[in-house]
GROMACS .gro file of C-alpha atoms in nm:
model
  484
    1MET     CA    1 -11.078  -4.924  15.161
    2ASN     CA    2 -11.316  -5.135  14.967
    3TYR     CA    3 -11.164  -5.501  15.003
    4LYS     CA    4 -11.388  -5.638  14.794
    5MET     CA    5 -11.258  -5.426  14.460
    6ILE     CA    6 -10.935  -5.478  14.535
    7GLY     CA    7 -10.937  -5.813  14.527
    8TYR     CA    8 -11.161  -5.813  14.234
    9VAL     CA    9 -10.893  -5.653  13.993
   10ILE     CA   10 -10.664  -5.872  14.184
   11SER     CA   11 -10.859  -6.152  14.014
   12ARG     CA   12 -10.857  -5.992  13.672
   13ILE     CA   13 -10.423  -5.938  13.685
   14LEU     CA   14 -10.366  -6.318  13.805
   15TRP     CA   15 -10.623  -6.422  13.492
   16THR     CA   16 -10.416  -6.235  13.262
   17GLU     CA   17 -10.066  -6.366  13.425
   18ALA     CA   18 -10.201  -6.742  13.348
   19ALA     CA   19 -10.302  -6.583  13.001
   20LEU     CA   20  -9.983  -6.471  12.939
   21LEU     CA   21  -9.806  -6.781  13.023
   22LEU     CA   22  -9.987  -6.971  12.746
   23LEU     CA   23  -9.761  -6.774  12.493
   24PRO     CA   24  -9.403  -6.937  12.650
   25ALA     CA   25  -9.605  -7.260  12.670
   26LEU     CA   26  -9.636  -7.233  12.325
   27VAL     CA   27  -9.281  -7.193  12.225
   28ALA     CA   28  -9.208  -7.469  12.485
   29LEU     CA   29  -9.465  -7.641  12.284
   30LEU     CA   30  -9.305  -7.559  11.973
   31TYR     CA   31  -8.950  -7.678  12.077
   32GLN     CA   32  -9.078  -7.983  12.209
   33GLU     CA   33  -9.017  -7.876  12.546
   34ALA     CA   34  -9.167  -7.972  12.909
   35LEU     CA   35  -9.504  -7.790  12.947
   36LEU     CA   36  -9.569  -7.876  13.274
   37PRO     CA   37  -9.391  -7.564  13.459
   38PHE     CA   38  -9.591  -7.328  13.277
   39LEU     CA   39  -9.960  -7.532  13.231
   40LEU     CA   40  -9.939  -7.610  13.642
   41PRO     CA   41  -9.883  -7.211  13.771
   42ILE     CA   42 -10.132  -7.104  13.464
   43LEU     CA   43 -10.389  -7.370  13.711
   44ILE     CA   44 -10.288  -7.212  14.027
   45LEU     CA   45 -10.306  -6.891  13.896
   46ALA     CA   46 -10.669  -6.931  13.779
   47VAL     CA   47 -10.824  -7.104  14.083
   48LEU     CA   48 -10.663  -6.811  14.294
   49GLY     CA   49 -10.845  -6.567  14.033
   50LEU     CA   50 -11.124  -6.748  14.031
   51LEU     CA   51 -11.127  -6.722  14.421
   52LEU     CA   52 -11.106  -6.383  14.464
   53GLY     CA   53 -11.308  -6.310  14.182
   54ARG     CA   54 -11.648  -6.221  14.244
   55ARG     CA   55 -11.727  -5.897  14.130
   56PRO     CA   56 -11.843  -5.625  14.441
   57ARG     CA   57 -12.154  -5.415  14.408
   58GLN     CA   58 -11.972  -5.078  14.492
   59THR     CA   59 -11.669  -5.076  14.226
   60ALA     CA   60 -11.541  -4.772  14.272
   61LEU     CA   61 -11.127  -4.722  14.344
   62TYR     CA   62 -10.984  -4.403  14.490
   63ALA     CA   63 -10.565  -4.338  14.567
   64ARG     CA   64 -10.536  -4.500  14.799
   65ASP     CA   65 -10.704  -4.833  14.687
   66GLY     CA   66 -10.497  -4.770  14.346
   67PHE     CA   67 -10.183  -4.776  14.563
   68ALA     CA   68 -10.248  -5.096  14.757
   69VAL     CA   69 -10.362  -5.303  14.421
   70VAL     CA   70 -10.070  -5.140  14.203
   71ALA     CA   71  -9.796  -5.242  14.481
   72LEU     CA   72 -10.013  -5.620  14.555
   73ALA     CA   73 -10.012  -5.707  14.178
   74TRP     CA   74  -9.638  -5.601  14.071
   75VAL     CA   75  -9.561  -5.803  14.424
   76GLY     CA   76  -9.789  -6.104  14.284
   77MET     CA   77  -9.694  -6.081  13.936
   78SER     CA   78  -9.396  -6.192  14.008
   79ALA     CA   79  -9.443  -6.415  14.301
   80PHE     CA   80  -9.571  -6.625  14.086
   81GLY     CA   81  -9.401  -6.590  13.712
   82ALA     CA   82  -9.125  -6.714  13.926
   83LEU     CA   83  -9.284  -7.037  13.947
   84PRO     CA   84  -9.189  -7.139  13.557
   85PHE     CA   85  -8.858  -7.101  13.613
   86VAL     CA   86  -8.805  -7.295  13.983
   87LEU     CA   87  -9.044  -7.592  13.788
   88ALA     CA   88  -8.841  -7.586  13.445
   89GLY     CA   89  -8.479  -7.645  13.667
   90ASP     CA   90  -8.363  -7.361  13.461
   91ILE     CA   91  -8.369  -7.119  13.852
   92PRO     CA   92  -8.414  -7.384  14.096
   93ASN     CA   93  -8.379  -7.147  14.445
   94TYR     CA   94  -8.685  -6.988  14.394
   95ILE     CA   95  -8.511  -6.643  14.591
   96ASP     CA   96  -8.325  -6.618  14.259
   97ALA     CA   97  -8.577  -6.695  14.081
   98PHE     CA   98  -8.824  -6.397  14.194
   99PHE     CA   99  -8.502  -6.213  14.187
  100GLU     CA  100  -8.509  -6.233  13.813
  101THR     CA  101  -8.906  -6.253  13.747
  102VAL     CA  102  -8.904  -5.884  13.947
  103SER     CA  103  -8.556  -5.767  13.758
  104GLY     CA  104  -8.827  -5.881  13.428
  105PHE     CA  105  -9.170  -5.674  13.496
  106THR     CA  106  -8.996  -5.409  13.690
  107THR     CA  107  -8.797  -5.370  13.310
  108THR     CA  108  -8.399  -5.421  13.552
  109GLY     CA  109  -8.244  -5.641  13.398
  110ALA     CA  110  -8.031  -5.738  13.668
  111SER     CA  111  -7.979  -6.122  13.639
  112ILE     CA  112  -7.805  -6.407  13.893
  113LEU     CA  113  -7.768  -6.605  13.635
  114THR     CA  114  -7.418  -6.708  13.523
  115ALA     CA  115  -7.506  -6.798  13.151
  116VAL     CA  116  -7.838  -6.764  12.987
  117GLU     CA  117  -7.819  -6.985  12.681
  118PRO     CA  118  -7.826  -7.317  12.874
  119LEU     CA  119  -8.212  -7.234  12.989
  120SER     CA  120  -8.465  -7.335  12.782
  121ARG     CA  121  -8.639  -7.187  12.521
  122GLY     CA  122  -8.968  -7.115  12.716
  123GLY     CA  123  -8.782  -6.940  12.985
  124LEU     CA  124  -8.568  -6.772  12.785
  125PHE     CA  125  -8.935  -6.652  12.657
  126TRP     CA  126  -9.074  -6.580  12.942
  127ARG     CA  127  -8.761  -6.414  13.098
  128SER     CA  128  -8.759  -6.139  12.836
  129PHE     CA  129  -9.146  -6.112  12.765
  130THR     CA  130  -9.205  -6.022  13.175
  131HIS     CA  131  -8.970  -5.706  13.029
  132TRP     CA  132  -9.279  -5.649  12.734
  133VAL     CA  133  -9.536  -5.659  12.996
  134GLY     CA  134  -9.384  -5.457  13.280
  135GLY     CA  135  -9.283  -5.173  13.052
  136MET     CA  136  -9.583  -4.989  12.972
  137GLY     CA  137  -9.781  -5.163  13.287
  138VAL     CA  138  -9.945  -5.427  13.421
  139LEU     CA  139 -10.256  -5.203  13.551
  140VAL     CA  140 -10.180  -5.053  13.227
  141PHE     CA  141 -10.221  -5.376  13.009
  142VAL     CA  142 -10.529  -5.501  13.232
  143MET     CA  143 -10.749  -5.184  13.210
  144ALA     CA  144 -10.678  -5.213  12.803
  145VAL     CA  145 -10.835  -5.540  12.786
  146LEU     CA  146 -11.067  -5.596  13.070
  147PRO     CA  147 -11.225  -5.241  13.168
  148MET     CA  148 -11.325  -5.301  13.512
  149THR     CA  149 -11.391  -4.998  13.737
  150ASP     CA  150 -11.632  -4.744  13.705
  151GLY     CA  151 -11.465  -4.460  13.566
  152HIS     CA  152 -11.189  -4.451  13.874
  153GLY     CA  153 -10.911  -4.631  13.708
  154MET     CA  154 -10.742  -4.292  13.679
  155HIS     CA  155 -10.600  -4.361  14.032
  156LEU     CA  156 -10.462  -4.729  13.905
  157LEU     CA  157 -10.262  -4.551  13.646
  158ARG     CA  158 -10.128  -4.275  13.847
  159ALA     CA  159  -9.983  -4.527  14.121
  160GLU     CA  160  -9.856  -4.737  13.811
  161MET     CA  161  -9.745  -4.454  13.556
  162PRO     CA  162  -9.344  -4.347  13.549
  163GLY     CA  163  -9.354  -3.953  13.604
  164PRO     CA  164  -9.380  -3.638  13.759
  165SER     CA  165  -9.776  -3.629  13.629
  166VAL     CA  166  -9.960  -3.867  13.436
  167GLY     CA  167 -10.331  -3.768  13.196
  168LYS     CA  168 -10.553  -3.909  13.011
  169LEU     CA  169 -10.534  -3.925  12.635
  170VAL     CA  170 -10.892  -3.939  12.568
  171SER     CA  171 -11.202  -3.926  12.783
  172ARG     CA  172 -11.273  -4.335  12.860
  173MET     CA  173 -10.929  -4.515  13.063
  174SER     CA  174 -10.955  -4.782  12.900
  175ASP     CA  175 -10.939  -4.651  12.587
  176THR     CA  176 -10.629  -4.423  12.720
  177ALA     CA  177 -10.462  -4.717  12.755
  178LYS     CA  178 -10.580  -4.908  12.463
  179ILE     CA  179 -10.398  -4.646  12.277
  180LEU     CA  180 -10.119  -4.656  12.450
  181TYR     CA  181 -10.080  -5.015  12.426
  182GLY     CA  182 -10.150  -4.990  12.059
  183ILE     CA  183  -9.849  -4.744  11.996
  184TYR     CA  184  -9.598  -4.968  12.198
  185LEU     CA  185  -9.715  -5.284  12.015
  186VAL     CA  186  -9.636  -5.168  11.693
  187MET     CA  187  -9.357  -4.992  11.781
  188THR     CA  188  -9.235  -5.358  11.828
  189LEU     CA  189  -9.359  -5.498  11.567
  190ILE     CA  190  -9.155  -5.263  11.386
  191GLU     CA  191  -8.854  -5.359  11.534
  192ILE     CA  192  -8.914  -5.721  11.548
  193VAL     CA  193  -8.936  -5.641  11.149
  194LEU     CA  194  -8.654  -5.430  11.134
  195LEU     CA  195  -8.396  -5.673  11.355
  196VAL     CA  196  -8.506  -5.943  11.093
  197LEU     CA  197  -8.423  -5.795  10.823
  198GLY     CA  198  -8.055  -5.780  10.939
  199ARG     CA  199  -8.036  -6.161  11.007
  200MET     CA  200  -8.093  -6.151  11.341
  201PRO     CA  201  -8.332  -6.506  11.394
  202LEU     CA  202  -8.710  -6.457  11.455
  203PHE     CA  203  -8.651  -6.562  11.831
  204ASP     CA  204  -8.356  -6.364  11.878
  205ALA     CA  205  -8.530  -6.073  11.707
  206CYS     CA  206  -8.864  -6.087  11.913
  207ILE     CA  207  -8.630  -6.148  12.268
  208HIS     CA  208  -8.423  -5.814  12.219
  209ALA     CA  209  -8.726  -5.630  12.056
  210PHE     CA  210  -8.903  -5.701  12.402
  211GLY     CA  211  -8.620  -5.566  12.595
  212SER     CA  212  -8.605  -5.270  12.369
  213ALA     CA  213  -9.000  -5.195  12.401
  214GLY     CA  214  -8.981  -5.226  12.766
  215THR     CA  215  -8.630  -5.078  12.805
  216GLY     CA  216  -8.520  -5.411  12.997
  217GLY     CA  217  -8.178  -5.567  12.906
  218PHE     CA  218  -8.270  -5.917  12.904
  219SER     CA  219  -8.067  -6.103  12.633
  220ASN     CA  220  -8.122  -6.455  12.549
  221ARG     CA  221  -7.694  -6.425  12.413
  222ASN     CA  222  -7.389  -6.430  12.789
  223LEU     CA  223  -7.274  -6.148  12.527
  224SER     CA  224  -7.609  -5.942  12.505
  225VAL     CA  225  -7.621  -5.776  12.204
  226GLY     CA  226  -7.272  -5.735  12.131
  227ALA     CA  227  -7.286  -6.140  12.053
  228TYR     CA  228  -7.366  -6.063  11.716
  229ASP     CA  229  -7.127  -5.801  11.598
  230SER     CA  230  -7.359  -5.610  11.399
  231ALA     CA  231  -7.331  -5.251  11.325
  232TYR     CA  232  -7.735  -5.200  11.161
  233CYS     CA  233  -7.810  -5.443  11.505
  234ASP     CA  234  -7.667  -5.203  11.697
  235VAL     CA  235  -7.764  -4.853  11.566
  236VAL     CA  236  -8.180  -4.985  11.514
  237ILE     CA  237  -8.208  -5.144  11.900
  238GLY     CA  238  -8.016  -4.818  11.998
  239ILE     CA  239  -8.281  -4.632  11.811
  240PHE     CA  240  -8.525  -4.784  11.946
  241MET     CA  241  -8.426  -4.771  12.309
  242LEU     CA  242  -8.441  -4.385  12.236
  243LEU     CA  243  -8.760  -4.409  12.074
  244PHE     CA  244  -8.907  -4.629  12.352
  245GLY     CA  245  -8.754  -4.385  12.619
  246VAL     CA  246  -8.972  -4.071  12.470
  247ASN     CA  247  -9.310  -4.004  12.666
  248PHE     CA  248  -9.631  -4.195  12.486
  249ASN     CA  249  -9.813  -3.928  12.536
  250LEU     CA  250  -9.583  -3.697  12.194
  251TYR     CA  251  -9.656  -4.090  11.975
  252TYR     CA  252 -10.077  -3.955  12.018
  253PHE     CA  253 -10.002  -3.586  11.957
  254LEU     CA  254  -9.805  -3.749  11.620
  255LEU     CA  255 -10.073  -3.962  11.508
  256ILE     CA  256 -10.353  -3.666  11.592
  257ARG     CA  257 -10.149  -3.477  11.362
  258ARG     CA  258 -10.078  -3.211  11.657
  259PHE     CA  259  -9.720  -3.184  11.493
  260ARG     CA  260  -9.631  -2.825  11.717
  261ASP     CA  261  -9.724  -3.019  12.076
  262PHE     CA  262  -9.443  -3.293  11.986
  263PHE     CA  263  -9.191  -3.049  11.907
  264ARG     CA  264  -9.263  -2.790  12.142
  265SER     CA  265  -9.186  -3.037  12.447
  266GLU     CA  266  -8.920  -2.928  12.682
  267GLU     CA  267  -8.873  -3.259  12.811
  268LEU     CA  268  -8.828  -3.440  12.458
  269ARG     CA  269  -8.589  -3.145  12.371
  270ALA     CA  270  -8.351  -3.180  12.680
  271TYR     CA  271  -8.348  -3.552  12.668
  272LEU     CA  272  -8.211  -3.546  12.334
  273LEU     CA  273  -7.976  -3.293  12.465
  274ILE     CA  274  -7.809  -3.468  12.724
  275VAL     CA  275  -7.818  -3.775  12.437
  276GLY     CA  276  -7.647  -3.605  12.212
  277ALA     CA  277  -7.335  -3.442  12.499
  278ALA     CA  278  -7.339  -3.739  12.667
  279VAL     CA  279  -7.273  -3.976  12.270
  280LEU     CA  280  -7.012  -3.699  12.176
  281ALA     CA  281  -6.755  -3.670  12.544
  282ILE     CA  282  -6.758  -4.059  12.564
  283ALA     CA  283  -6.685  -4.132  12.202
  284ALA     CA  284  -6.385  -3.839  12.264
  285ASP     CA  285  -6.259  -4.052  12.580
  286ILE     CA  286  -6.273  -4.386  12.402
  287LEU     CA  287  -6.126  -4.281  12.070
  288HIS     CA  288  -5.817  -4.423  12.140
  289ILE     CA  289  -5.917  -4.738  12.277
  290TYR     CA  290  -6.114  -4.831  11.909
  291GLY     CA  291  -5.899  -4.616  11.701
  292SER     CA  292  -6.220  -4.520  11.500
  293LEU     CA  293  -6.412  -4.222  11.498
  294LEU     CA  294  -6.709  -4.426  11.331
  295GLU     CA  295  -6.628  -4.722  11.603
  296SER     CA  296  -6.588  -4.504  11.924
  297LEU     CA  297  -6.958  -4.312  11.833
  298ARG     CA  298  -7.179  -4.649  11.728
  299TYR     CA  299  -7.011  -4.783  12.127
  300SER     CA  300  -7.075  -4.499  12.232
  301PHE     CA  301  -7.444  -4.426  12.179
  302PHE     CA  302  -7.523  -4.777  12.205
  303GLN     CA  303  -7.428  -4.791  12.554
  304VAL     CA  304  -7.531  -4.384  12.605
  305SER     CA  305  -7.893  -4.499  12.532
  306SER     CA  306  -7.864  -4.864  12.685
  307ILE     CA  307  -7.787  -4.646  13.000
  308ILE     CA  308  -8.041  -4.351  12.984
  309THR     CA  309  -8.373  -4.561  12.864
  310THR     CA  310  -8.253  -4.775  13.164
  311THR     CA  311  -8.253  -5.069  12.907
  312GLY     CA  312  -7.922  -5.256  13.062
  313PHE     CA  313  -7.829  -5.463  12.703
  314ALA     CA  314  -7.399  -5.398  12.623
  315THR     CA  315  -7.255  -5.449  12.333
  316ALA     CA  316  -6.825  -5.356  12.472
  317ASP     CA  317  -6.745  -5.368  12.844
  318PHE     CA  318  -6.775  -5.035  12.957
  319ASN     CA  319  -6.633  -5.138  13.310
  320LEU     CA  320  -6.350  -5.099  13.135
  321TRP     CA  321  -6.318  -4.736  12.990
  322PRO     CA  322  -6.202  -4.451  13.128
  323THR     CA  323  -6.295  -4.325  13.429
  324PHE     CA  324  -6.474  -4.006  13.250
  325SER     CA  325  -6.698  -4.232  13.040
  326LYS     CA  326  -6.794  -4.449  13.343
  327SER     CA  327  -6.910  -4.151  13.528
  328ILE     CA  328  -7.128  -4.039  13.231
  329LEU     CA  329  -7.304  -4.350  13.273
  330VAL     CA  330  -7.339  -4.331  13.603
  331VAL     CA  331  -7.501  -3.975  13.598
  332LEU     CA  332  -7.732  -4.086  13.277
  333MET     CA  333  -7.858  -4.429  13.539
  334PHE     CA  334  -7.979  -4.162  13.792
  335ILE     CA  335  -8.128  -3.927  13.515
  336GLY     CA  336  -8.337  -4.176  13.343
  337ALA     CA  337  -8.559  -4.165  13.019
  338CYS     CA  338  -8.862  -3.904  13.007
  339ALA     CA  339  -9.208  -3.951  13.223
  340GLY     CA  340  -9.479  -4.143  13.028
  341SER     CA  341  -9.189  -4.378  12.887
  342THR     CA  342  -9.126  -4.735  12.964
  343GLY     CA  343  -8.790  -4.604  13.142
  344GLY     CA  344  -8.675  -4.580  13.476
  345GLY     CA  345  -8.452  -4.316  13.636
  346ILE     CA  346  -8.534  -4.024  13.873
  347LYS     CA  347  -8.638  -3.912  13.500
  348VAL     CA  348  -8.571  -3.610  13.248
  349ALA     CA  349  -8.898  -3.412  13.343
  350ARG     CA  350  -8.836  -3.415  13.687
  351ILE     CA  351  -8.467  -3.318  13.662
  352VAL     CA  352  -8.571  -2.969  13.404
  353MET     CA  353  -8.820  -2.909  13.676
  354LEU     CA  354  -8.562  -2.897  13.974
  355ALA     CA  355  -8.320  -2.714  13.765
  356LYS     CA  356  -8.596  -2.436  13.678
  357SER     CA  357  -8.722  -2.402  14.008
  358ALA     CA  358  -8.312  -2.425  14.164
  359TRP     CA  359  -8.284  -2.083  13.905
  360SER     CA  360  -8.601  -1.935  14.000
  361ASP     CA  361  -8.471  -1.951  14.418
  362MET     CA  362  -8.137  -1.817  14.290
  363ARG     CA  363  -8.278  -1.515  14.137
  364LYS     CA  364  -8.526  -1.465  14.421
  365MET     CA  365  -8.247  -1.437  14.602
  366LEU     CA  366  -8.081  -1.180  14.431
  367HIS     CA  367  -8.450  -0.992  14.379
  368PRO     CA  368  -8.654  -1.065  14.714
  369ASN     CA  369  -8.956  -0.828  14.555
  370ALA     CA  370  -8.941  -0.968  14.193
  371VAL     CA  371  -9.202  -1.196  14.100
  372SER     CA  372  -9.079  -1.477  13.895
  373THR     CA  373  -9.289  -1.790  13.766
  374THR     CA  374  -9.123  -2.183  13.747
  375ARG     CA  375  -9.280  -2.266  13.349
  376PHE     CA  376  -9.298  -2.635  13.237
  377GLU     CA  377  -9.385  -2.734  12.879
  378GLY     CA  378  -9.511  -2.384  12.859
  379LYS     CA  379  -9.751  -2.419  13.178
  380ALA     CA  380  -9.699  -2.266  13.478
  381LEU     CA  381  -9.552  -2.499  13.790
  382SER     CA  382  -9.793  -2.455  14.058
  383ASP     CA  383  -9.621  -2.454  14.431
  384ALA     CA  384  -9.763  -2.816  14.481
  385GLN     CA  385  -9.604  -2.960  14.191
  386VAL     CA  386  -9.274  -2.798  14.232
  387ARG     CA  387  -9.303  -2.939  14.681
  388SER     CA  388  -9.363  -3.273  14.506
  389VAL     CA  389  -9.049  -3.317  14.283
  390HIS     CA  390  -8.905  -3.270  14.583
  391VAL     CA  391  -9.069  -3.442  14.793
  392PHE     CA  392  -8.975  -3.765  14.546
  393LEU     CA  393  -8.663  -3.705  14.502
  394THR     CA  394  -8.608  -3.601  14.931
  395VAL     CA  395  -8.757  -3.996  14.963
  396TYR     CA  396  -8.629  -4.153  14.689
  397LEU     CA  397  -8.252  -4.031  14.836
  398LEU     CA  398  -8.341  -4.141  15.179
  399VAL     CA  399  -8.465  -4.561  15.048
  400PHE     CA  400  -8.138  -4.494  14.872
  401THR     CA  401  -7.896  -4.377  15.159
  402VAL     CA  402  -8.079  -4.677  15.412
  403SER     CA  403  -8.020  -4.951  15.122
  404PHE     CA  404  -7.681  -4.855  15.062
  405LEU     CA  405  -7.588  -4.908  15.411
  406LEU     CA  406  -7.787  -5.254  15.419
  407LEU     CA  407  -7.635  -5.329  15.134
  408SER     CA  408  -7.282  -5.232  15.255
  409LEU     CA  409  -7.316  -5.491  15.531
  410GLU     CA  410  -7.204  -5.799  15.240
  411GLN     CA  411  -6.852  -5.639  15.245
  412PHE     CA  412  -6.819  -5.596  14.863
  413ASP     CA  413  -6.620  -5.317  14.667
  414ILE     CA  414  -6.817  -4.967  14.736
  415VAL     CA  415  -6.816  -4.907  14.352
  416THR     CA  416  -7.003  -5.276  14.374
  417THR     CA  417  -7.232  -5.148  14.603
  418PHE     CA  418  -7.311  -4.806  14.465
  419THR     CA  419  -7.350  -4.956  14.111
  420ALA     CA  420  -7.565  -5.233  14.183
  421LEU     CA  421  -7.820  -5.057  14.407
  422THR     CA  422  -7.837  -4.804  14.133
  423ALA     CA  423  -7.881  -5.042  13.843
  424CYS     CA  424  -8.164  -5.176  14.075
  425ILE     CA  425  -8.336  -4.879  14.241
  426ASN     CA  426  -8.305  -4.708  13.853
  427ASN     CA  427  -8.418  -4.991  13.656
  428ILE     CA  428  -8.088  -5.005  13.468
  429GLY     CA  429  -7.911  -5.353  13.541
  430PRO     CA  430  -7.583  -5.408  13.479
  431GLY     CA  431  -7.324  -5.134  13.718
  432LEU     CA  432  -6.988  -5.135  13.700
  433GLU     CA  433  -6.671  -5.438  13.877
  434MET     CA  434  -6.862  -5.755  13.995
  435VAL     CA  435  -7.175  -5.643  13.898
  436GLY     CA  436  -7.037  -5.507  13.490
  437PRO     CA  437  -7.205  -5.582  13.197
  438THR     CA  438  -7.024  -5.924  13.209
  439GLY     CA  439  -7.119  -5.969  13.545
  440ASN     CA  440  -7.369  -6.031  13.742
  441PHE     CA  441  -7.572  -6.022  14.088
  442SER     CA  442  -7.536  -6.418  14.207
  443GLN     CA  443  -7.294  -6.347  14.479
  444PHE     CA  444  -7.491  -6.125  14.704
  445SER     CA  445  -7.686  -6.288  14.948
  446TRP     CA  446  -8.092  -6.377  14.971
  447ALA     CA  447  -8.125  -6.124  15.199
  448SER     CA  448  -7.924  -5.863  14.955
  449LYS     CA  449  -8.147  -6.041  14.653
  450LEU     CA  450  -8.479  -5.957  14.816
  451LEU     CA  451  -8.349  -5.615  14.931
  452LEU     CA  452  -8.263  -5.545  14.561
  453SER     CA  453  -8.571  -5.694  14.469
  454PHE     CA  454  -8.744  -5.437  14.680
  455ASN     CA  455  -8.543  -5.153  14.545
  456MET     CA  456  -8.648  -5.276  14.219
  457LEU     CA  457  -9.029  -5.255  14.259
  458VAL     CA  458  -8.988  -4.924  14.402
  459GLY     CA  459  -8.804  -4.747  14.128
  460ARG     CA  460  -9.029  -4.899  13.940
  461LEU     CA  461  -9.352  -4.808  14.061
  462GLU     CA  462  -9.193  -4.453  14.164
  463ILE     CA  463  -9.197  -4.526  14.591
  464PHE     CA  464  -9.482  -4.460  14.704
  465PRO     CA  465  -9.723  -4.758  14.606
  466MET     CA  466  -9.448  -4.974  14.743
  467LEU     CA  467  -9.381  -4.773  15.094
  468LEU     CA  468  -9.726  -4.702  15.150
  469LEU     CA  469  -9.798  -5.083  15.112
  470PHE     CA  470  -9.658  -5.098  15.443
  471ALA     CA  471  -9.827  -4.806  15.610
  472PRO     CA  472 -10.084  -4.880  15.905
  473SER     CA  473 -10.309  -4.570  15.775
  474ILE     CA  474 -10.341  -4.676  15.403
  475TRP     CA  475 -10.558  -5.014  15.564
  476THR     CA  476 -10.781  -4.797  15.783
  477ARG     CA  477 -11.075  -4.577  15.761
  478GLY     CA  478 -10.986  -4.217  15.678
  479ARG     CA  479 -10.862  -3.972  15.433
  480ILE     CA  480 -10.745  -4.063  15.102
  481ILE     CA  481 -10.387  -4.073  15.032
  482ARG     CA  482 -10.311  -3.825  14.739
  483ARG     CA  483 -10.057  -3.897  14.468
  484MET     CA  484  -9.744  -3.679  14.616
   0.00000   0.00000   0.00000
């Protein structure tokens, strides 16, 4: 373990968070609100960054260093990011503020707030801006603006970016990060402009664009996007949620005119097929509620886009929809968006790989001597790749099961307990019953809030970085841990 380099990278992350806090401080200044809730954390972060900021001679970062840095960075960002809420009095209880901040950075959107509109403008901006920062990844952002490792940044990217495999778009890791964030920023700005053209106030447009881009779901309205009752806003936000749920590598292919690679993506086709089938099925099921096919399609499209991308915005109380529609939404919670996107969940790529692997194994049962190859995205999958997907799913289910049993000690109904955990570990936000689109997580105990915060981090970082943080072997000399 290169402890000095880990401390150096953490210092850069703390300085980055201090710089990011200047934006909500500016918003607070514009709305004539108190600045101390932001200036004090900025000072603390700057001092801590200075103490850890000495650059070591050996700047290499290896696999387990990457896991440790990513896990510590996300916990630290959340811990310090909660301070403005406490100092401003928006969320006086630190555990609640920590839960809300973890929910923001992990782009989950689960909230303990019973009402968001009374919050300060600076607090609302910071709450949603955490979505935007966490959507593409904290370390990716830092690498885009502060290149700091000698060619070993890939270990940070692999530990933080969602999906079964991560690769560089160009030869330099810092250039890859810049390209990703450039695409991300431009798409966010386009959505803000379109929402403003739809007569949404600029502040509200920024809040909802941050939520769409990071697939987070925090709104500055108690009724979420439904408060605007605008078909135009529903369509714009719904489309952008789907766009941000697509692998960002595909957008790079469009930029360099590799159109064939874009349209040949198996994951993209499966993603769109799942969305289309879910929208039509739910629209047919809720037709009797809205009485109009167009209205049914409007609400179905928005909610499917929100759930499969794990955003969590709502235009209707889907808790009141028929069981069939709610069951489809719960399934979509587990599937999630595409690998390499800002969305959570298991990921469409893994679902396709598991399905193909299962089909290949069944064919071998019928034809034991046949030679078959499982292919994905035009390439043959190695046994190691297939095994890594199975390992991920196995550990995911183990974490889910243990967390579910611990959360059930709250004695809430099983639907609330199951969907609350599902919403947090898959970074979605709303669940059903008590934690539905009109509910919140305020009734959970402080212990359960910490457990759910851990699950949000586990889900966003795809399990292994957070679990390996507690493994003694990662902090001692030995073999370098490879990405599973």
